[in-house]
């Protein structure tokens, strides 16, 4: 992942939004969010920080944040955001319709085509099965 802390903050918000899309954050999702954030920044993230990010997300819609940032983000960062969100979507081994809808709306906000998103998720799914 990118070393840019601000992109990692956006990734954190996207992951938390995805985990919350089905109405709750479960412990597997929180653990995965912490793991991905550590990979991104090299810093540990406590469960309380995940809860704070969830509270911040209540004040601002992640799709609006992504749409505002989209012109300044490179494709690699956009892909990182979507891959991190998708990994969280898969964390509870149940894909809720709300989660799938949230992922597609995030992609639209980032100006990512459905074709690109499908290819990205297919590649990620293959790498997760290895």
CSV table of N, CA, C and O in Angstrom, one decimal:
chain,number,residue,atom,x,y,z
A,1,UNK,N,0.8,-1.2,0.0
A,1,UNK,CA,0.0,0.0,0.0
A,1,UNK,C,0.9,1.2,0.0
A,1,UNK,O,2.0,1.2,0.3
A,2,UNK,N,0.2,2.3,-0.3
A,2,UNK,CA,0.9,3.6,-0.3
A,2,UNK,C,1.4,4.0,1.0
A,2,UNK,O,0.8,3.7,2.1
A,3,UNK,N,2.6,4.7,1.1
A,3,UNK,CA,3.1,5.2,2.4
A,3,UNK,C,2.5,6.5,2.8
A,3,UNK,O,2.7,7.0,3.8
A,4,UNK,N,1.6,7.1,1.9
A,4,UNK,CA,1.0,8.4,2.2
A,4,UNK,C,0.0,8.2,3.3
A,4,UNK,O,-1.1,7.6,3.1
A,5,UNK,N,0.2,8.8,4.5
A,5,UNK,CA,-0.7,8.7,5.6
A,5,UNK,C,-2.1,9.2,5.3
A,5,UNK,O,-3.1,8.6,5.7
A,6,UNK,N,-2.2,10.3,4.5
A,6,UNK,CA,-3.6,10.8,4.2
A,6,UNK,C,-4.3,9.8,3.4
A,6,UNK,O,-5.5,9.6,3.6
A,7,UNK,N,-3.7,9.1,2.5
A,7,UNK,CA,-4.4,8.0,1.7
A,7,UNK,C,-4.8,6.9,2.6
A,7,UNK,O,-5.8,6.3,2.5
A,8,UNK,N,-3.9,6.6,3.6
A,8,UNK,CA,-4.3,5.5,4.6
A,8,UNK,C,-5.4,5.9,5.4
A,8,UNK,O,-6.3,5.1,5.8
A,9,UNK,N,-5.6,7.2,5.7
A,9,UNK,CA,-6.7,7.7,6.5
A,9,UNK,C,-8.0,7.5,5.7
A,9,UNK,O,-9.0,7.1,6.2
A,10,UNK,N,-7.9,7.8,4.4
A,10,UNK,CA,-9.1,7.6,3.5
A,10,UNK,C,-9.4,6.1,3.4
A,10,UNK,O,-10.6,5.7,3.4
A,11,UNK,N,-8.4,5.3,3.3
A,11,UNK,CA,-8.6,3.8,3.3
A,11,UNK,C,-9.2,3.3,4.5
A,11,UNK,O,-10.2,2.5,4.5
A,12,UNK,N,-8.8,3.9,5.7
A,12,UNK,CA,-9.4,3.5,7.0
A,12,UNK,C,-10.9,3.9,7.0
A,12,UNK,O,-11.8,3.1,7.3
A,13,UNK,N,-11.2,5.1,6.5
A,13,UNK,CA,-12.6,5.5,6.5
A,13,UNK,C,-13.4,4.6,5.5
A,13,UNK,O,-14.6,4.3,5.8
A,14,UNK,N,-12.9,4.3,4.4
A,14,UNK,CA,-13.6,3.4,3.5
A,14,UNK,C,-13.8,2.0,4.0
A,14,UNK,O,-14.9,1.4,3.9
A,15,UNK,N,-12.8,1.5,4.7
A,15,UNK,CA,-13.0,0.2,5.3
A,15,UNK,C,-14.0,0.2,6.4
A,15,UNK,O,-14.9,-0.7,6.5
A,16,UNK,N,-14.0,1.2,7.2
A,16,UNK,CA,-15.0,1.3,8.3
A,16,UNK,C,-16.4,1.5,7.7
A,16,UNK,O,-17.4,0.9,8.2
A,17,UNK,N,-16.5,2.3,6.7
A,17,UNK,CA,-17.8,2.5,6.0
A,17,UNK,C,-18.3,1.1,5.5
A,17,UNK,O,-19.5,0.8,5.6
A,18,UNK,N,-17.4,0.4,4.9
A,18,UNK,CA,-17.8,-0.9,4.3
A,18,UNK,C,-18.3,-1.9,5.5
A,18,UNK,O,-19.3,-2.5,5.4
A,19,UNK,N,-17.5,-1.9,6.5
A,19,UNK,CA,-17.8,-2.8,7.7
A,19,UNK,C,-19.2,-2.4,8.3
A,19,UNK,O,-19.9,-3.2,8.8
A,20,UNK,N,-19.5,-1.1,8.3
A,20,UNK,CA,-20.7,-0.6,8.9
A,20,UNK,C,-21.9,-0.7,7.9
A,20,UNK,O,-23.0,-0.4,8.3
A,21,UNK,N,-21.7,-1.0,6.7
A,21,UNK,CA,-22.7,-0.9,5.7
A,21,UNK,C,-23.9,-1.9,6.0
A,21,UNK,O,-25.0,-1.6,5.7
A,22,UNK,N,-23.6,-3.0,6.7
A,22,UNK,CA,-24.6,-4.0,7.0
A,22,UNK,C,-25.2,-3.7,8.4
A,22,UNK,O,-25.9,-4.5,9.0
A,23,UNK,N,-24.8,-2.5,9.0
A,23,UNK,CA,-25.5,-2.1,10.2
A,23,UNK,C,-24.6,-2.3,11.5
A,23,UNK,O,-25.0,-1.8,12.5
A,24,UNK,N,-23.5,-3.0,11.4
A,24,UNK,CA,-22.7,-3.2,12.6
A,24,UNK,C,-21.2,-3.5,12.2
A,24,UNK,O,-21.0,-4.0,11.1
A,25,UNK,N,-20.3,-3.3,13.1
A,25,UNK,CA,-18.9,-3.7,13.0
A,25,UNK,C,-18.7,-4.9,13.8
A,25,UNK,O,-18.9,-4.9,15.1
A,26,UNK,N,-18.3,-6.0,13.2
A,26,UNK,CA,-18.0,-7.2,14.1
A,26,UNK,C,-16.5,-7.3,14.3
A,26,UNK,O,-15.7,-6.6,13.7
A,27,UNK,N,-16.2,-8.1,15.2
A,27,UNK,CA,-14.8,-8.2,15.7
A,27,UNK,C,-13.8,-8.7,14.6
A,27,UNK,O,-12.7,-8.2,14.5
A,28,UNK,N,-14.3,-9.5,13.7
A,28,UNK,CA,-13.4,-10.0,12.5
A,28,UNK,C,-13.2,-8.8,11.6
A,28,UNK,O,-12.0,-8.6,11.1
A,29,UNK,N,-14.2,-8.0,11.4
A,29,UNK,CA,-14.0,-6.8,10.5
A,29,UNK,C,-13.0,-5.8,11.2
A,29,UNK,O,-12.1,-5.3,10.5
A,30,UNK,N,-13.2,-5.6,12.5
A,30,UNK,CA,-12.3,-4.6,13.2
A,30,UNK,C,-10.9,-5.2,13.2
A,30,UNK,O,-9.9,-4.4,12.9
A,31,UNK,N,-10.7,-6.5,13.4
A,31,UNK,CA,-9.3,-7.0,13.3
A,31,UNK,C,-8.7,-6.9,11.9
A,31,UNK,O,-7.5,-6.6,11.8
A,32,UNK,N,-9.5,-7.1,10.9
A,32,UNK,CA,-8.9,-7.0,9.5
A,32,UNK,C,-8.6,-5.5,9.2
A,32,UNK,O,-7.6,-5.2,8.6
A,33,UNK,N,-9.5,-4.6,9.7
A,33,UNK,CA,-9.2,-3.2,9.5
A,33,UNK,C,-7.9,-2.8,10.2
A,33,UNK,O,-7.0,-2.1,9.6
A,34,UNK,N,-7.7,-3.3,11.4
A,34,UNK,CA,-6.4,-3.0,12.1
A,34,UNK,C,-5.2,-3.6,11.3
A,34,UNK,O,-4.2,-2.9,11.2
A,35,UNK,N,-5.3,-4.8,10.8
A,35,UNK,CA,-4.3,-5.4,10.0
A,35,UNK,C,-3.9,-4.6,8.8
A,35,UNK,O,-2.7,-4.4,8.5
A,36,UNK,N,-4.9,-4.3,8.0
A,36,UNK,CA,-4.7,-3.5,6.8
A,36,UNK,C,-4.1,-2.2,7.1
A,36,UNK,O,-3.2,-1.7,6.4
A,37,UNK,N,-4.6,-1.5,8.1
A,37,UNK,CA,-4.0,-0.2,8.4
A,37,UNK,C,-2.6,-0.3,8.9
A,37,UNK,O,-1.7,0.5,8.5
A,38,UNK,N,-2.2,-1.3,9.6
A,38,UNK,CA,-0.8,-1.5,10.0
A,38,UNK,C,0.1,-1.8,8.8
A,38,UNK,O,1.2,-1.2,8.7
A,39,UNK,N,-0.4,-2.5,7.8
A,39,UNK,CA,0.3,-2.8,6.5
A,39,UNK,C,0.5,-1.4,5.8
A,39,UNK,O,1.5,-1.2,5.2
A,40,UNK,N,-0.5,-0.6,5.9
A,40,UNK,CA,-0.5,0.7,5.1
A,40,UNK,C,0.5,1.7,5.8
A,40,UNK,O,1.3,2.3,5.1
A,41,UNK,N,0.4,1.8,7.1
A,41,UNK,CA,1.2,2.9,7.8
A,41,UNK,C,2.4,2.4,8.6
A,41,UNK,O,3.2,3.2,8.9
A,42,UNK,N,2.4,1.1,8.9
A,42,UNK,CA,3.4,0.6,9.8
A,42,UNK,C,3.0,0.9,11.3
A,42,UNK,O,3.8,0.5,12.2
A,43,UNK,N,1.9,1.5,11.5
A,43,UNK,CA,1.5,1.8,12.9
A,43,UNK,C,0.3,0.9,13.3
A,43,UNK,O,-0.6,0.7,12.5
A,44,UNK,N,0.3,0.6,14.6
A,44,UNK,CA,-0.8,-0.2,15.1
A,44,UNK,C,-2.0,0.8,15.3
A,44,UNK,O,-1.9,2.0,15.5
A,45,UNK,N,-3.2,0.2,15.2
A,45,UNK,CA,-4.5,0.9,15.3
A,45,UNK,C,-5.3,0.2,16.3
A,45,UNK,O,-5.7,-1.0,16.1
A,46,UNK,N,-5.7,0.9,17.4
A,46,UNK,CA,-6.6,0.3,18.4
A,46,UNK,C,-8.0,0.2,17.9
A,46,UNK,O,-8.5,0.9,17.0
A,47,UNK,N,-8.8,-0.7,18.6
A,47,UNK,CA,-10.2,-0.8,18.3
A,47,UNK,C,-10.9,0.5,18.6
A,47,UNK,O,-11.9,0.8,17.9
A,48,UNK,N,-10.4,1.3,19.5
A,48,UNK,CA,-11.1,2.6,19.8
A,48,UNK,C,-10.9,3.6,18.6
A,48,UNK,O,-11.8,4.4,18.4
A,49,UNK,N,-9.8,3.5,17.9
A,49,UNK,CA,-9.6,4.3,16.8
A,49,UNK,C,-10.5,3.9,15.6
A,49,UNK,O,-11.0,4.8,14.9
A,50,UNK,N,-10.8,2.7,15.5
A,50,UNK,CA,-11.7,2.2,14.5
A,50,UNK,C,-13.1,2.7,14.9
A,50,UNK,O,-13.9,3.2,14.0
A,51,UNK,N,-13.5,2.7,16.1
A,51,UNK,CA,-14.8,3.2,16.6
A,51,UNK,C,-14.9,4.7,16.3
A,51,UNK,O,-15.9,5.2,15.9
A,52,UNK,N,-13.8,5.4,16.5
A,52,UNK,CA,-13.8,6.9,16.3
A,52,UNK,C,-14.0,7.1,14.8
A,52,UNK,O,-14.7,8.0,14.4
A,53,UNK,N,-13.3,6.3,13.9
A,53,UNK,CA,-13.5,6.5,12.5
A,53,UNK,C,-15.0,6.2,12.1
A,53,UNK,O,-15.5,6.9,11.2
A,54,UNK,N,-15.6,5.2,12.7
A,54,UNK,CA,-17.0,4.9,12.5
A,54,UNK,C,-17.9,6.1,12.9
A,54,UNK,O,-18.8,6.5,12.1
A,55,UNK,N,-17.5,6.8,14.0
A,55,UNK,CA,-18.3,7.9,14.4
A,55,UNK,C,-18.1,9.1,13.5
A,55,UNK,O,-19.1,9.8,13.1
A,56,UNK,N,-16.9,9.3,13.0
A,56,UNK,CA,-16.6,10.4,12.0
A,56,UNK,C,-17.4,10.1,10.7
A,56,UNK,O,-17.9,11.0,10.1
A,57,UNK,N,-17.5,8.8,10.3
A,57,UNK,CA,-18.2,8.5,9.1
A,57,UNK,C,-19.7,8.8,9.2
A,57,UNK,O,-20.4,9.0,8.2
A,58,UNK,N,-20.2,8.8,10.4
A,58,UNK,CA,-21.6,9.2,10.6
A,58,UNK,C,-21.8,10.7,10.3
A,58,UNK,O,-22.9,11.1,9.8
A,59,UNK,N,-20.8,11.5,10.4
A,59,UNK,CA,-20.9,12.9,10.2
A,59,UNK,C,-20.7,13.3,8.7
A,59,UNK,O,-21.1,14.3,8.2
A,60,UNK,N,-19.9,12.4,8.0
A,60,UNK,CA,-19.7,12.7,6.6
A,60,UNK,C,-19.8,11.4,5.8
A,60,UNK,O,-19.3,10.4,6.2
A,61,UNK,N,-20.4,11.5,4.6
A,61,UNK,CA,-20.6,10.3,3.8
A,61,UNK,C,-19.3,10.0,3.1
A,61,UNK,O,-18.7,10.9,2.4
A,62,UNK,N,-18.8,8.8,3.2
A,62,UNK,CA,-17.6,8.4,2.6
A,62,UNK,C,-17.6,8.6,1.1
A,62,UNK,O,-16.6,9.0,0.5
A,63,UNK,N,-18.7,8.4,0.5
A,63,UNK,CA,-18.8,8.6,-1.0
A,63,UNK,C,-18.5,10.1,-1.4
A,63,UNK,O,-17.9,10.4,-2.4
A,64,UNK,N,-19.0,11.0,-0.5
A,64,UNK,CA,-18.7,12.4,-0.8
A,64,UNK,C,-17.2,12.7,-0.6
A,64,UNK,O,-16.6,13.4,-1.4
A,65,UNK,N,-16.6,12.1,0.4
A,65,UNK,CA,-15.2,12.3,0.6
A,65,UNK,C,-14.4,11.7,-0.6
A,65,UNK,O,-13.5,12.4,-1.1
A,66,UNK,N,-14.8,10.5,-1.0
A,66,UNK,CA,-14.1,9.9,-2.2
A,66,UNK,C,-14.3,10.8,-3.4
A,66,UNK,O,-13.3,10.9,-4.2
A,67,UNK,N,-15.5,11.2,-3.7
A,67,UNK,CA,-15.8,12.0,-4.9
A,67,UNK,C,-14.9,13.3,-4.8
A,67,UNK,O,-14.4,13.7,-5.9
A,68,UNK,N,-14.8,13.9,-3.7
A,68,UNK,CA,-14.0,15.2,-3.6
A,68,UNK,C,-12.5,14.9,-3.8
A,68,UNK,O,-11.8,15.7,-4.4
A,69,UNK,N,-12.0,13.7,-3.4
A,69,UNK,CA,-10.6,13.4,-3.5
A,69,UNK,C,-10.3,12.7,-4.9
A,69,UNK,O,-9.1,12.7,-5.3
A,70,UNK,N,-11.3,12.2,-5.5
A,70,UNK,CA,-11.0,11.4,-6.8
A,70,UNK,C,-10.1,12.1,-7.8
A,70,UNK,O,-9.2,11.4,-8.3
A,71,UNK,N,-10.3,13.3,-8.1
A,71,UNK,CA,-9.4,14.0,-9.1
A,71,UNK,C,-7.9,14.0,-8.7
A,71,UNK,O,-7.1,14.0,-9.5
A,72,UNK,N,-7.7,14.0,-7.4
A,72,UNK,CA,-6.3,14.1,-6.9
A,72,UNK,C,-5.7,12.7,-6.6
A,72,UNK,O,-4.5,12.7,-6.3
A,73,UNK,N,-6.4,11.7,-6.7
A,73,UNK,CA,-5.9,10.3,-6.4
A,73,UNK,C,-5.5,9.6,-7.6
A,73,UNK,O,-6.2,9.7,-8.7
A,74,UNK,N,-4.3,8.9,-7.6
A,74,UNK,CA,-3.9,8.1,-8.7
A,74,UNK,C,-4.7,6.8,-8.7
A,74,UNK,O,-5.3,6.4,-7.7
A,75,UNK,N,-4.6,6.1,-9.8
A,75,UNK,CA,-5.4,4.8,-10.0
A,75,UNK,C,-4.9,3.8,-8.9
A,75,UNK,O,-5.7,3.1,-8.4
A,76,UNK,N,-3.6,3.8,-8.6
A,76,UNK,CA,-3.1,2.8,-7.6
A,76,UNK,C,-3.8,3.0,-6.2
A,76,UNK,O,-4.2,2.1,-5.6
A,77,UNK,N,-3.9,4.3,-5.8
A,77,UNK,CA,-4.5,4.6,-4.5
A,77,UNK,C,-6.0,4.3,-4.6
A,77,UNK,O,-6.6,3.7,-3.6
A,78,UNK,N,-6.7,4.6,-5.7
A,78,UNK,CA,-8.1,4.2,-5.8
A,78,UNK,C,-8.3,2.7,-5.7
A,78,UNK,O,-9.2,2.2,-5.0
A,79,UNK,N,-7.4,2.0,-6.4
A,79,UNK,CA,-7.5,0.5,-6.3
A,79,UNK,C,-7.2,0.0,-4.9
A,79,UNK,O,-7.9,-0.9,-4.4
A,80,UNK,N,-6.3,0.6,-4.2
A,80,UNK,CA,-6.0,0.3,-2.8
A,80,UNK,C,-7.2,0.5,-1.9
A,80,UNK,O,-7.6,-0.4,-1.0
A,81,UNK,N,-7.9,1.6,-2.1
A,81,UNK,CA,-9.1,1.9,-1.3
A,81,UNK,C,-10.2,0.8,-1.6
A,81,UNK,O,-10.8,0.2,-0.6
A,82,UNK,N,-10.4,0.5,-2.8
A,82,UNK,CA,-11.4,-0.5,-3.2
A,82,UNK,C,-11.1,-1.9,-2.7
A,82,UNK,O,-11.9,-2.7,-2.2
A,83,UNK,N,-9.8,-2.3,-2.8
A,83,UNK,CA,-9.4,-3.6,-2.4
A,83,UNK,C,-9.5,-3.7,-0.9
A,83,UNK,O,-9.9,-4.8,-0.4
A,84,UNK,N,-9.1,-2.7,-0.2
A,84,UNK,CA,-9.2,-2.8,1.3
A,84,UNK,C,-10.7,-2.9,1.7
A,84,UNK,O,-11.0,-3.7,2.6
A,85,UNK,N,-11.5,-2.1,1.1
A,85,UNK,CA,-13.0,-2.2,1.4
A,85,UNK,C,-13.5,-3.6,1.0
A,85,UNK,O,-14.3,-4.1,1.8
A,86,UNK,N,-13.1,-4.1,-0.1
A,86,UNK,CA,-13.6,-5.5,-0.5
A,86,UNK,C,-13.1,-6.5,0.5
A,86,UNK,O,-13.9,-7.4,0.9
A,87,UNK,N,-11.9,-6.4,1.0
A,87,UNK,CA,-11.4,-7.4,2.0
A,87,UNK,C,-12.2,-7.3,3.3
A,87,UNK,O,-12.5,-8.4,3.9
A,88,UNK,N,-12.6,-6.1,3.6
A,88,UNK,CA,-13.5,-6.0,4.8
A,88,UNK,C,-14.8,-6.6,4.5
A,88,UNK,O,-15.4,-7.2,5.4
A,89,UNK,N,-15.3,-6.3,3.4
A,89,UNK,CA,-16.6,-6.9,3.0
A,89,UNK,C,-16.6,-8.4,3.1
A,89,UNK,O,-17.6,-9.0,3.6
A,90,UNK,N,-15.5,-9.1,2.8
A,90,UNK,CA,-15.4,-10.5,2.9
A,90,UNK,C,-15.1,-11.0,4.3
A,90,UNK,O,-15.2,-12.2,4.6
A,91,UNK,N,-14.8,-10.2,5.3
A,91,UNK,CA,-14.3,-10.6,6.6
A,91,UNK,C,-15.3,-11.4,7.4
A,91,UNK,O,-14.9,-12.4,8.1
A,92,UNK,N,-16.6,-11.2,7.3
A,92,UNK,CA,-17.5,-11.9,8.0
A,92,UNK,C,-18.1,-13.1,7.3
A,92,UNK,O,-19.1,-13.7,7.7
A,93,UNK,N,-17.5,-13.4,6.1
A,93,UNK,CA,-17.9,-14.6,5.3
A,93,UNK,C,-19.4,-14.5,4.9
A,93,UNK,O,-20.0,-15.5,4.6
A,94,UNK,N,-19.9,-13.3,4.8
A,94,UNK,CA,-21.3,-13.0,4.4
A,94,UNK,C,-21.3,-11.7,3.7
A,94,UNK,O,-20.9,-10.7,4.2
A,95,UNK,N,-21.7,-11.7,2.4
A,95,UNK,CA,-21.8,-10.5,1.7
A,95,UNK,C,-23.2,-10.0,1.6
A,95,UNK,O,-24.1,-10.6,1.0
A,96,UNK,N,-23.5,-9.0,2.4
A,96,UNK,CA,-24.8,-8.4,2.4
A,96,UNK,C,-25.0,-7.5,1.2
A,96,UNK,O,-24.1,-6.9,0.7
A,97,UNK,N,-26.2,-7.4,0.8
A,97,UNK,CA,-26.6,-6.5,-0.4
A,97,UNK,C,-26.1,-5.1,-0.1
A,97,UNK,O,-25.7,-4.4,-1.0
A,98,UNK,N,-26.3,-4.6,1.1
A,98,UNK,CA,-25.9,-3.3,1.4
A,98,UNK,C,-24.4,-3.1,1.3
A,98,UNK,O,-23.9,-2.0,0.8
A,99,UNK,N,-23.6,-4.1,1.6
A,99,UNK,CA,-22.2,-4.0,1.4
A,99,UNK,C,-21.8,-3.9,-0.1
A,99,UNK,O,-20.9,-3.1,-0.5
A,100,UNK,N,-22.4,-4.8,-0.8
A,100,UNK,CA,-22.1,-4.8,-2.3
A,100,UNK,C,-22.5,-3.5,-2.9
A,100,UNK,O,-21.7,-2.9,-3.7
A,101,UNK,N,-23.6,-2.9,-2.5
A,101,UNK,CA,-24.1,-1.6,-3.0
A,101,UNK,C,-23.1,-0.6,-2.6
A,101,UNK,O,-22.7,0.3,-3.4
A,102,UNK,N,-22.6,-0.6,-1.4
A,102,UNK,CA,-21.6,0.4,-0.9
A,102,UNK,C,-20.3,0.4,-1.7
A,102,UNK,O,-19.8,1.4,-2.1
A,103,UNK,N,-19.9,-0.8,-2.0
A,103,UNK,CA,-18.6,-1.0,-2.7
A,103,UNK,C,-18.8,-0.4,-4.1
A,103,UNK,O,-17.9,0.4,-4.6
A,104,UNK,N,-19.9,-0.6,-4.8
A,104,UNK,CA,-20.1,-0.1,-6.1
A,104,UNK,C,-20.3,1.4,-6.1
A,104,UNK,O,-19.8,2.1,-7.0
A,105,UNK,N,-20.9,1.9,-5.0
A,105,UNK,CA,-21.0,3.4,-4.9
A,105,UNK,C,-19.7,4.0,-4.6
A,105,UNK,O,-19.4,5.1,-5.1
A,106,UNK,N,-18.8,3.4,-3.9
A,106,UNK,CA,-17.5,3.9,-3.7
A,106,UNK,C,-16.7,4.0,-5.0
A,106,UNK,O,-16.0,4.9,-5.3
A,107,UNK,N,-16.9,2.9,-5.8
A,107,UNK,CA,-16.2,2.9,-7.1
A,107,UNK,C,-16.7,4.0,-8.0
A,107,UNK,O,-15.9,4.7,-8.6
A,108,UNK,N,-18.0,4.2,-8.0
A,108,UNK,CA,-18.5,5.3,-8.8
A,108,UNK,C,-18.0,6.7,-8.3
A,108,UNK,O,-17.6,7.5,-9.1
A,109,UNK,N,-17.9,6.8,-7.0
A,109,UNK,CA,-17.4,8.1,-6.4
A,109,UNK,C,-16.0,8.3,-6.8
A,109,UNK,O,-15.5,9.5,-7.0
A,110,UNK,N,-15.2,7.2,-7.0
A,110,UNK,CA,-13.8,7.3,-7.4
A,110,UNK,C,-13.6,7.4,-8.9
A,110,UNK,O,-12.5,7.4,-9.4
A,111,UNK,N,-14.7,7.4,-9.6
A,111,UNK,CA,-14.7,7.4,-11.1
A,111,UNK,C,-14.0,6.1,-11.6
A,111,UNK,O,-13.2,6.2,-12.6
A,112,UNK,N,-14.3,5.0,-11.0
A,112,UNK,CA,-13.9,3.7,-11.5
A,112,UNK,C,-15.0,3.0,-12.2
A,112,UNK,O,-16.1,2.8,-11.6
A,113,UNK,N,-14.7,2.5,-13.4
A,113,UNK,CA,-15.8,1.8,-14.2
A,113,UNK,C,-16.1,0.5,-13.5
A,113,UNK,O,-15.3,-0.2,-12.8
A,114,UNK,N,-17.3,0.0,-13.9
A,114,UNK,CA,-17.7,-1.4,-13.4
A,114,UNK,C,-16.8,-2.4,-13.9
A,114,UNK,O,-16.5,-3.4,-13.2
A,115,UNK,N,-16.3,-2.3,-15.2
A,115,UNK,CA,-15.4,-3.2,-15.8
A,115,UNK,C,-14.1,-3.3,-15.0
A,115,UNK,O,-13.6,-4.4,-14.7
A,116,UNK,N,-13.6,-2.1,-14.7
A,116,UNK,CA,-12.3,-2.1,-13.9
A,116,UNK,C,-12.5,-2.7,-12.5
A,116,UNK,O,-11.7,-3.4,-12.0
A,117,UNK,N,-13.6,-2.3,-11.9
A,117,UNK,CA,-13.9,-2.8,-10.5
A,117,UNK,C,-14.0,-4.4,-10.6
A,117,UNK,O,-13.4,-5.1,-9.7
A,118,UNK,N,-14.7,-4.9,-11.5
A,118,UNK,CA,-14.9,-6.3,-11.7
A,118,UNK,C,-13.5,-7.0,-11.8
A,118,UNK,O,-13.2,-8.1,-11.2
A,119,UNK,N,-12.7,-6.5,-12.7
A,119,UNK,CA,-11.3,-7.1,-12.9
A,119,UNK,C,-10.5,-7.0,-11.7
A,119,UNK,O,-9.8,-7.9,-11.3
A,120,UNK,N,-10.6,-5.9,-11.0
A,120,UNK,CA,-9.8,-5.7,-9.7
A,120,UNK,C,-10.2,-6.7,-8.7
A,120,UNK,O,-9.4,-7.3,-8.0
A,121,UNK,N,-11.5,-6.9,-8.5
A,121,UNK,CA,-12.0,-7.8,-7.5
A,121,UNK,C,-11.7,-9.2,-7.9
A,121,UNK,O,-11.4,-10.1,-7.0
A,122,UNK,N,-11.8,-9.5,-9.1
A,122,UNK,CA,-11.4,-10.9,-9.6
A,122,UNK,C,-10.0,-11.2,-9.3
A,122,UNK,O,-9.6,-12.3,-8.8
A,123,UNK,N,-9.1,-10.2,-9.6
A,123,UNK,CA,-7.7,-10.4,-9.3
A,123,UNK,C,-7.4,-10.5,-7.8
A,123,UNK,O,-6.7,-11.4,-7.3
A,124,UNK,N,-8.1,-9.7,-7.0
A,124,UNK,CA,-8.0,-9.8,-5.5
A,124,UNK,C,-8.5,-11.1,-5.0
A,124,UNK,O,-7.8,-11.7,-4.2
A,125,UNK,N,-9.6,-11.5,-5.5
A,125,UNK,CA,-10.2,-12.8,-5.0
A,125,UNK,C,-9.2,-14.0,-5.3
A,125,UNK,O,-9.0,-14.8,-4.5
A,126,UNK,N,-8.6,-14.0,-6.5
A,126,UNK,CA,-7.7,-15.0,-6.9
A,126,UNK,C,-6.4,-15.0,-5.9
A,126,UNK,O,-6.0,-16.0,-5.5
A,127,UNK,N,-5.9,-13.8,-5.6
A,127,UNK,CA,-4.8,-13.7,-4.8
A,127,UNK,C,-5.1,-14.1,-3.3
A,127,UNK,O,-4.2,-14.6,-2.6
A,128,UNK,N,-6.3,-13.9,-2.9
A,128,UNK,CA,-6.7,-14.2,-1.5
A,128,UNK,C,-6.8,-15.7,-1.4
A,128,UNK,O,-6.7,-16.3,-0.3
A,129,UNK,N,-7.1,-16.4,-2.5
A,129,UNK,CA,-7.3,-17.9,-2.4
A,129,UNK,C,-6.0,-18.6,-2.5
A,129,UNK,O,-5.9,-19.8,-2.3
A,130,UNK,N,-4.9,-17.9,-2.8
A,130,UNK,CA,-3.6,-18.5,-2.9
A,130,UNK,C,-2.9,-18.7,-1.6
A,130,UNK,O,-3.1,-18.0,-0.6
